[in-house]
Amino acid sequence: MTRAEAKREVLRVAQALDQAGMMPSKSGNVSVRDAKGFIITPAGLPYARTTAADLVTTGLDGSPLGRAKHRPSSEWRLHAAIYAARTDVAAVVHTHSPRATALSCARKGIPPLHYMVLLAGGPIACAEHATAGTQSLAENALRALTARRAVLLANHGVVAVGTTLAAAHALALEVENLAGQYLDLLAAGLKPVLLTDAQLAEAAKHFAGYGRG
């Protein structure tokens, strides 16, 4: 994929998530790994008005490469930390999707109530709280992402990663779906019957490669 093609794909995913109510207006951010760093959505620009030319190509230190019209997303440290530590990750999607974010505000993760948690590698943790845009947030998220492809950020939102942008996008959608199922059960006063490790392992045999893009 050329850099121009990668930028168009990042823009398409960001705008689709915005339209789906998962990254309203200027919240959240999307990136894809680039040969010298990554391509990321810009800071403070509504996605409905963003063009491919507005996206920022940066080095892993967050510094724009070439002439940039805008600053990179304020969460560039989060993306940079993930790319530096996880060679298996080629794309990062960070959303403020409503139901998963609500769950994060209770500082709860998503337990194995449904086998679709396997899309994230297993139960989804909620990272320790840190101020948005800080290196502490990036480090907390990275710890909670150990052996996983998705994490909730306390009082903040969701991070989903993938070997492709399509996979990270699909995972972000599924995290919101799982969060909704969990909240619906809790609201109904029901306690979910969680899948055991053995049941998850059995499901995983039939799940290999699902949704990876």
PDB file of C-alpha atoms in Angstrom:
ATOM      1  CA  MET A   1       0.000   0.000   0.000  1.00  0.00           C
ATOM      2  CA  THR A   2       1.376   3.419  -0.941  1.00  0.00           C
ATOM      3  CA  ARG A   3       1.422   6.290   1.554  1.00  0.00           C
ATOM      4  CA  ALA A   4      -1.368   8.005  -0.378  1.00  0.00           C
ATOM      5  CA  GLU A   5      -3.481   4.834  -0.225  1.00  0.00           C
ATOM      6  CA  ALA A   6      -2.750   4.443   3.488  1.00  0.00           C
ATOM      7  CA  LYS A   7      -3.876   8.020   4.136  1.00  0.00           C
ATOM      8  CA  ARG A   8      -7.118   7.462   2.281  1.00  0.00           C
ATOM      9  CA  GLU A   9      -7.782   4.331   4.324  1.00  0.00           C
ATOM     10  CA  VAL A  10      -7.049   6.079   7.639  1.00  0.00           C
ATOM     11  CA  LEU A  11      -9.423   8.875   6.642  1.00  0.00           C
ATOM     12  CA  ARG A  12     -12.135   6.412   5.586  1.00  0.00           C
ATOM     13  CA  VAL A  13     -11.977   4.560   8.913  1.00  0.00           C
ATOM     14  CA  ALA A  14     -11.894   7.756  10.992  1.00  0.00           C
ATOM     15  CA  GLN A  15     -14.903   9.193   9.189  1.00  0.00           C
ATOM     16  CA  ALA A  16     -16.804   5.896   9.414  1.00  0.00           C
ATOM     17  CA  LEU A  17     -16.225   5.767  13.175  1.00  0.00           C
ATOM     18  CA  ASP A  18     -17.264   9.406  13.512  1.00  0.00           C
ATOM     19  CA  GLN A  19     -20.479   8.766  11.579  1.00  0.00           C
ATOM     20  CA  ALA A  20     -21.175   5.694  13.725  1.00  0.00           C
ATOM     21  CA  GLY A  21     -20.981   7.848  16.867  1.00  0.00           C
ATOM     22  CA  MET A  22     -17.815   6.190  18.085  1.00  0.00           C
ATOM     23  CA  MET A  23     -15.475   9.167  17.595  1.00  0.00           C
ATOM     24  CA  PRO A  24     -17.801  12.182  17.729  1.00  0.00           C
ATOM     25  CA  SER A  25     -16.527  15.325  15.951  1.00  0.00           C
ATOM     26  CA  LYS A  26     -12.878  15.541  17.039  1.00  0.00           C
ATOM     27  CA  SER A  27     -12.556  12.771  19.639  1.00  0.00           C
ATOM     28  CA  GLY A  28     -10.522   9.601  19.234  1.00  0.00           C
ATOM     29  CA  ASN A  29      -7.812   9.001  16.658  1.00  0.00           C
ATOM     30  CA  VAL A  30      -6.657   6.516  14.042  1.00  0.00           C
ATOM     31  CA  SER A  31      -3.207   5.602  12.766  1.00  0.00           C
ATOM     32  CA  VAL A  32      -1.386   3.125  10.579  1.00  0.00           C
ATOM     33  CA  ARG A  33       2.270   2.140  10.677  1.00  0.00           C
ATOM     34  CA  ASP A  34       4.503   3.753   8.054  1.00  0.00           C
ATOM     35  CA  ALA A  35       8.031   2.878   6.951  1.00  0.00           C
ATOM     36  CA  LYS A  36       9.496   5.703   9.078  1.00  0.00           C
ATOM     37  CA  GLY A  37       6.881   5.939  11.813  1.00  0.00           C
ATOM     38  CA  PHE A  38       3.125   6.238  11.420  1.00  0.00           C
ATOM     39  CA  ILE A  39       0.334   8.182   9.737  1.00  0.00           C
ATOM     40  CA  ILE A  40      -2.167   9.636  12.213  1.00  0.00           C
ATOM     41  CA  THR A  41      -5.265  11.813  12.263  1.00  0.00           C
ATOM     42  CA  PRO A  42      -4.628  15.494  13.095  1.00  0.00           C
ATOM     43  CA  ALA A  43      -5.302  17.305  16.364  1.00  0.00           C
ATOM     44  CA  GLY A  44      -8.468  19.348  16.762  1.00  0.00           C
ATOM     45  CA  LEU A  45      -9.953  18.924  13.300  1.00  0.00           C
ATOM     46  CA  PRO A  46     -13.524  17.564  12.961  1.00  0.00           C
ATOM     47  CA  TYR A  47     -13.449  14.357  10.956  1.00  0.00           C
ATOM     48  CA  ALA A  48     -16.283  15.524   8.716  1.00  0.00           C
ATOM     49  CA  ARG A  49     -13.981  18.316   7.482  1.00  0.00           C
ATOM     50  CA  THR A  50     -10.751  16.309   7.408  1.00  0.00           C
ATOM     51  CA  THR A  51      -9.118  15.387   4.100  1.00  0.00           C
ATOM     52  CA  ALA A  52      -6.306  12.972   3.347  1.00  0.00           C
ATOM     53  CA  ALA A  53      -3.987  15.968   3.023  1.00  0.00           C
ATOM     54  CA  ASP A  54      -4.695  16.871   6.667  1.00  0.00           C
ATOM     55  CA  LEU A  55      -3.318  13.578   8.014  1.00  0.00           C
ATOM     56  CA  VAL A  56       0.122  13.750   9.623  1.00  0.00           C
ATOM     57  CA  THR A  57       3.039  11.422   8.913  1.00  0.00           C
ATOM     58  CA  THR A  58       5.348  11.294  11.930  1.00  0.00           C
ATOM     59  CA  GLY A  59       8.428   9.544  13.179  1.00  0.00           C
ATOM     60  CA  LEU A  60       8.076   7.324  16.242  1.00  0.00           C
ATOM     61  CA  ASP A  61       9.002  10.359  18.345  1.00  0.00           C
ATOM     62  CA  GLY A  62       5.867  12.137  17.130  1.00  0.00           C
ATOM     63  CA  SER A  63       7.715  14.719  15.069  1.00  0.00           C
ATOM     64  CA  PRO A  64       6.041  15.399  11.691  1.00  0.00           C
ATOM     65  CA  LEU A  65       7.982  14.217   8.652  1.00  0.00           C
ATOM     66  CA  GLY A  66       7.976  16.680   5.794  1.00  0.00           C
ATOM     67  CA  ARG A  67       5.657  19.670   5.618  1.00  0.00           C
ATOM     68  CA  ALA A  68       2.562  19.146   7.785  1.00  0.00           C
ATOM     69  CA  LYS A  69      -0.570  21.304   7.759  1.00  0.00           C
ATOM     70  CA  HIS A  70      -1.533  20.251  11.280  1.00  0.00           C
ATOM     71  CA  ARG A  71      -0.187  18.876  14.516  1.00  0.00           C
ATOM     72  CA  PRO A  72      -0.583  15.113  15.056  1.00  0.00           C
ATOM     73  CA  SER A  73      -3.322  13.933  17.393  1.00  0.00           C
ATOM     74  CA  SER A  74      -2.663  14.794  21.023  1.00  0.00           C
ATOM     75  CA  GLU A  75      -2.613  11.028  21.659  1.00  0.00           C
ATOM     76  CA  TRP A  76       0.399  10.447  19.395  1.00  0.00           C
ATOM     77  CA  ARG A  77       2.380   9.159  22.401  1.00  0.00           C
ATOM     78  CA  LEU A  78      -0.117   6.316  22.805  1.00  0.00           C
ATOM     79  CA  HIS A  79       0.284   5.277  19.168  1.00  0.00           C
ATOM     80  CA  ALA A  80       4.075   5.685  19.245  1.00  0.00           C
ATOM     81  CA  ALA A  81       4.422   3.521  22.368  1.00  0.00           C
ATOM     82  CA  ILE A  82       2.337   0.734  20.857  1.00  0.00           C
ATOM     83  CA  TYR A  83       4.237   0.707  17.564  1.00  0.00           C
ATOM     84  CA  ALA A  84       7.596   0.754  19.351  1.00  0.00           C
ATOM     85  CA  ALA A  85       6.705  -2.161  21.639  1.00  0.00           C
ATOM     86  CA  ARG A  86       4.482  -4.292  19.412  1.00  0.00           C
ATOM     87  CA  THR A  87       6.003  -5.302  16.085  1.00  0.00           C
ATOM     88  CA  ASP A  88       2.819  -7.304  15.384  1.00  0.00           C
ATOM     89  CA  VAL A  89       0.732  -4.107  15.286  1.00  0.00           C
ATOM     90  CA  ALA A  90       0.257  -2.243  12.010  1.00  0.00           C
ATOM     91  CA  ALA A  91      -2.725  -0.060  12.980  1.00  0.00           C
ATOM     92  CA  VAL A  92      -4.223   1.585  16.071  1.00  0.00           C
ATOM     93  CA  VAL A  93      -7.811   2.767  16.554  1.00  0.00           C
ATOM     94  CA  HIS A  94      -8.699   4.826  19.641  1.00  0.00           C
ATOM     95  CA  THR A  95     -12.402   5.546  20.112  1.00  0.00           C
ATOM     96  CA  HIS A  96     -14.702   7.228  22.618  1.00  0.00           C
ATOM     97  CA  SER A  97     -17.521   4.819  21.771  1.00  0.00           C
ATOM     98  CA  PRO A  98     -20.374   5.478  24.216  1.00  0.00           C
ATOM     99  CA  ARG A  99     -21.008   2.132  25.905  1.00  0.00           C
ATOM    100  CA  ALA A 100     -17.408   1.014  26.195  1.00  0.00           C
ATOM    101  CA  THR A 101     -16.480   4.479  27.463  1.00  0.00           C
ATOM    102  CA  ALA A 102     -19.295   4.296  30.029  1.00  0.00           C
ATOM    103  CA  LEU A 103     -17.881   0.994  31.231  1.00  0.00           C
ATOM    104  CA  SER A 104     -14.406   2.535  31.424  1.00  0.00           C
ATOM    105  CA  CYS A 105     -15.831   5.285  33.647  1.00  0.00           C
ATOM    106  CA  ALA A 106     -16.713   2.557  36.145  1.00  0.00           C
ATOM    107  CA  ARG A 107     -13.147   1.295  35.637  1.00  0.00           C
ATOM    108  CA  LYS A 108     -14.426  -2.114  34.642  1.00  0.00           C
ATOM    109  CA  GLY A 109     -13.054  -4.313  31.897  1.00  0.00           C
ATOM    110  CA  ILE A 110     -15.033  -6.776  29.800  1.00  0.00           C
ATOM    111  CA  PRO A 111     -15.028 -10.320  31.199  1.00  0.00           C
ATOM    112  CA  PRO A 112     -15.396 -13.463  29.051  1.00  0.00           C
ATOM    113  CA  LEU A 113     -19.194 -13.293  28.820  1.00  0.00           C
ATOM    114  CA  HIS A 114     -19.072 -14.159  25.082  1.00  0.00           C
ATOM    115  CA  TYR A 115     -16.530 -15.959  22.946  1.00  0.00           C
ATOM    116  CA  MET A 116     -16.095 -12.815  20.825  1.00  0.00           C
ATOM    117  CA  VAL A 117     -13.660 -11.552  23.481  1.00  0.00           C
ATOM    118  CA  LEU A 118     -11.256 -13.832  21.610  1.00  0.00           C
ATOM    119  CA  LEU A 119     -11.122 -11.192  18.881  1.00  0.00           C
ATOM    120  CA  ALA A 120      -9.158  -9.160  21.434  1.00  0.00           C
ATOM    121  CA  GLY A 121      -7.140 -12.195  22.536  1.00  0.00           C
ATOM    122  CA  GLY A 122      -9.280 -12.786  25.634  1.00  0.00           C
ATOM    123  CA  PRO A 123     -10.968 -10.757  28.401  1.00  0.00           C
ATOM    124  CA  ILE A 124     -10.452  -7.023  27.951  1.00  0.00           C
ATOM    125  CA  ALA A 125      -8.817  -5.140  30.815  1.00  0.00           C
ATOM    126  CA  CYS A 126      -9.336  -1.546  31.880  1.00  0.00           C
ATOM    127  CA  ALA A 127      -5.990   0.234  32.124  1.00  0.00           C
ATOM    128  CA  GLU A 128      -5.113   2.376  35.115  1.00  0.00           C
ATOM    129  CA  HIS A 129      -6.154   6.004  34.823  1.00  0.00           C
ATOM    130  CA  ALA A 130      -3.793   8.654  33.472  1.00  0.00           C
ATOM    131  CA  THR A 131      -4.323  12.082  31.949  1.00  0.00           C
ATOM    132  CA  ALA A 132      -5.180  12.082  28.258  1.00  0.00           C
ATOM    133  CA  GLY A 133      -2.264  12.672  25.913  1.00  0.00           C
ATOM    134  CA  THR A 134       0.429  11.836  28.454  1.00  0.00           C
ATOM    135  CA  GLN A 135       3.239   9.319  28.391  1.00  0.00           C
ATOM    136  CA  SER A 136       1.733   7.800  31.538  1.00  0.00           C
ATOM    137  CA  LEU A 137      -1.466   7.021  29.650  1.00  0.00           C
ATOM    138  CA  ALA A 138       0.559   5.413  26.862  1.00  0.00           C
ATOM    139  CA  GLU A 139       2.492   3.262  29.341  1.00  0.00           C
ATOM    140  CA  ASN A 140      -0.639   2.217  31.251  1.00  0.00           C
ATOM    141  CA  ALA A 141      -2.390   1.245  28.023  1.00  0.00           C
ATOM    142  CA  LEU A 142       0.623  -0.724  26.831  1.00  0.00           C
ATOM    143  CA  ARG A 143       0.788  -2.730  30.066  1.00  0.00           C
ATOM    144  CA  ALA A 144      -2.908  -3.579  29.848  1.00  0.00           C
ATOM    145  CA  LEU A 145      -2.467  -4.593  26.196  1.00  0.00           C
ATOM    146  CA  THR A 146      -0.025  -7.358  27.099  1.00  0.00           C
ATOM    147  CA  ALA A 147      -1.104 -10.466  25.125  1.00  0.00           C
ATOM    148  CA  ARG A 148      -4.203  -8.565  23.993  1.00  0.00           C
ATOM    149  CA  ARG A 149      -5.400  -6.507  21.036  1.00  0.00           C
ATOM    150  CA  ALA A 150      -7.834  -4.223  22.873  1.00  0.00           C
ATOM    151  CA  VAL A 151      -8.011  -2.331  26.149  1.00  0.00           C
ATOM    152  CA  LEU A 152     -10.306   0.151  27.861  1.00  0.00           C
ATOM    153  CA  LEU A 153      -8.746   3.393  29.099  1.00  0.00           C
ATOM    154  CA  ALA A 154     -10.117   4.381  32.501  1.00  0.00           C
ATOM    155  CA  ASN A 155     -12.607   7.274  32.240  1.00  0.00           C
ATOM    156  CA  HIS A 156     -11.620   7.720  28.613  1.00  0.00           C
ATOM    157  CA  GLY A 157     -12.368   5.186  25.878  1.00  0.00           C
ATOM    158  CA  VAL A 158     -11.035   2.232  23.901  1.00  0.00           C
ATOM    159  CA  VAL A 159      -7.831   1.250  22.123  1.00  0.00           C
ATOM    160  CA  ALA A 160      -7.921  -1.516  19.507  1.00  0.00           C
ATOM    161  CA  VAL A 161      -4.926  -2.689  17.493  1.00  0.00           C
ATOM    162  CA  GLY A 162      -4.494  -4.986  14.539  1.00  0.00           C
ATOM    163  CA  THR A 163      -2.229  -6.401  11.887  1.00  0.00           C
ATOM    164  CA  THR A 164      -4.268  -4.307   9.457  1.00  0.00           C
ATOM    165  CA  LEU A 165      -6.385  -1.181   9.820  1.00  0.00           C
ATOM    166  CA  ALA A 166      -9.452  -3.205   8.818  1.00  0.00           C
ATOM    167  CA  ALA A 167      -8.790  -5.602  11.721  1.00  0.00           C
ATOM    168  CA  ALA A 168      -8.322  -2.795  14.252  1.00  0.00           C
ATOM    169  CA  HIS A 169     -11.512  -1.122  13.002  1.00  0.00           C
ATOM    170  CA  ALA A 170     -13.505  -4.348  13.287  1.00  0.00           C
ATOM    171  CA  LEU A 171     -12.176  -4.947  16.786  1.00  0.00           C
ATOM    172  CA  ALA A 172     -13.117  -1.447  17.971  1.00  0.00           C
ATOM    173  CA  LEU A 173     -16.669  -2.108  16.779  1.00  0.00           C
ATOM    174  CA  GLU A 174     -16.783  -5.458  18.565  1.00  0.00           C
ATOM    175  CA  VAL A 175     -15.495  -3.981  21.837  1.00  0.00           C
ATOM    176  CA  GLU A 176     -18.405  -1.537  21.764  1.00  0.00           C
ATOM    177  CA  ASN A 177     -20.801  -4.413  21.052  1.00  0.00           C
ATOM    178  CA  LEU A 178     -19.447  -6.498  23.940  1.00  0.00           C
ATOM    179  CA  ALA A 179     -19.577  -3.515  26.294  1.00  0.00           C
ATOM    180  CA  GLY A 180     -23.211  -2.992  25.350  1.00  0.00           C
ATOM    181  CA  GLN A 181     -24.071  -6.626  26.062  1.00  0.00           C
ATOM    182  CA  TYR A 182     -22.335  -6.454  29.434  1.00  0.00           C
ATOM    183  CA  LEU A 183     -24.062  -3.201  30.431  1.00  0.00           C
ATOM    184  CA  ASP A 184     -27.453  -4.546  29.329  1.00  0.00           C
ATOM    185  CA  LEU A 185     -27.014  -7.583  31.588  1.00  0.00           C
ATOM    186  CA  LEU A 186     -25.962  -5.415  34.515  1.00  0.00           C
ATOM    187  CA  ALA A 187     -28.868  -3.011  33.939  1.00  0.00           C
ATOM    188  CA  ALA A 188     -31.290  -5.947  33.973  1.00  0.00           C
ATOM    189  CA  GLY A 189     -29.883  -7.051  37.316  1.00  0.00           C
ATOM    190  CA  LEU A 190     -28.448 -10.200  35.771  1.00  0.00           C
ATOM    191  CA  LYS A 191     -25.040 -11.653  36.457  1.00  0.00           C
ATOM    192  CA  PRO A 192     -23.399 -13.009  33.306  1.00  0.00           C
ATOM    193  CA  VAL A 193     -22.289 -16.629  33.364  1.00  0.00           C
ATOM    194  CA  LEU A 194     -18.674 -16.317  32.288  1.00  0.00           C
ATOM    195  CA  LEU A 195     -16.926 -18.739  29.987  1.00  0.00           C
ATOM    196  CA  THR A 196     -14.238 -20.816  31.657  1.00  0.00           C
ATOM    197  CA  ASP A 197     -10.633 -20.929  30.468  1.00  0.00           C
ATOM    198  CA  ALA A 198     -11.323 -24.396  29.033  1.00  0.00           C
ATOM    199  CA  GLN A 199     -14.386 -23.166  27.152  1.00  0.00           C
ATOM    200  CA  LEU A 200     -12.449 -20.219  25.763  1.00  0.00           C
ATOM    201  CA  ALA A 201      -9.619 -22.529  24.708  1.00  0.00           C
ATOM    202  CA  GLU A 202     -12.079 -24.790  22.899  1.00  0.00           C
ATOM    203  CA  ALA A 203     -13.703 -21.813  21.195  1.00  0.00           C
ATOM    204  CA  ALA A 204     -10.273 -20.518  20.188  1.00  0.00           C
ATOM    205  CA  LYS A 205      -9.673 -23.682  18.149  1.00  0.00           C
ATOM    206  CA  HIS A 206     -12.572 -22.667  15.914  1.00  0.00           C
ATOM    207  CA  PHE A 207     -11.722 -18.977  16.029  1.00  0.00           C
ATOM    208  CA  ALA A 208      -8.185 -18.843  14.625  1.00  0.00           C
ATOM    209  CA  GLY A 209      -7.825 -16.053  12.124  1.00  0.00           C
ATOM    210  CA  TYR A 210     -11.355 -14.678  12.666  1.00  0.00           C
ATOM    211  CA  GLY A 211     -11.595 -10.951  11.952  1.00  0.00           C
ATOM    212  CA  ARG A 212      -7.846 -10.399  11.566  1.00  0.00           C
ATOM    213  CA  GLY A 213      -8.225  -8.790   8.128  1.00  0.00           C
TER     214      GLY A 213
END
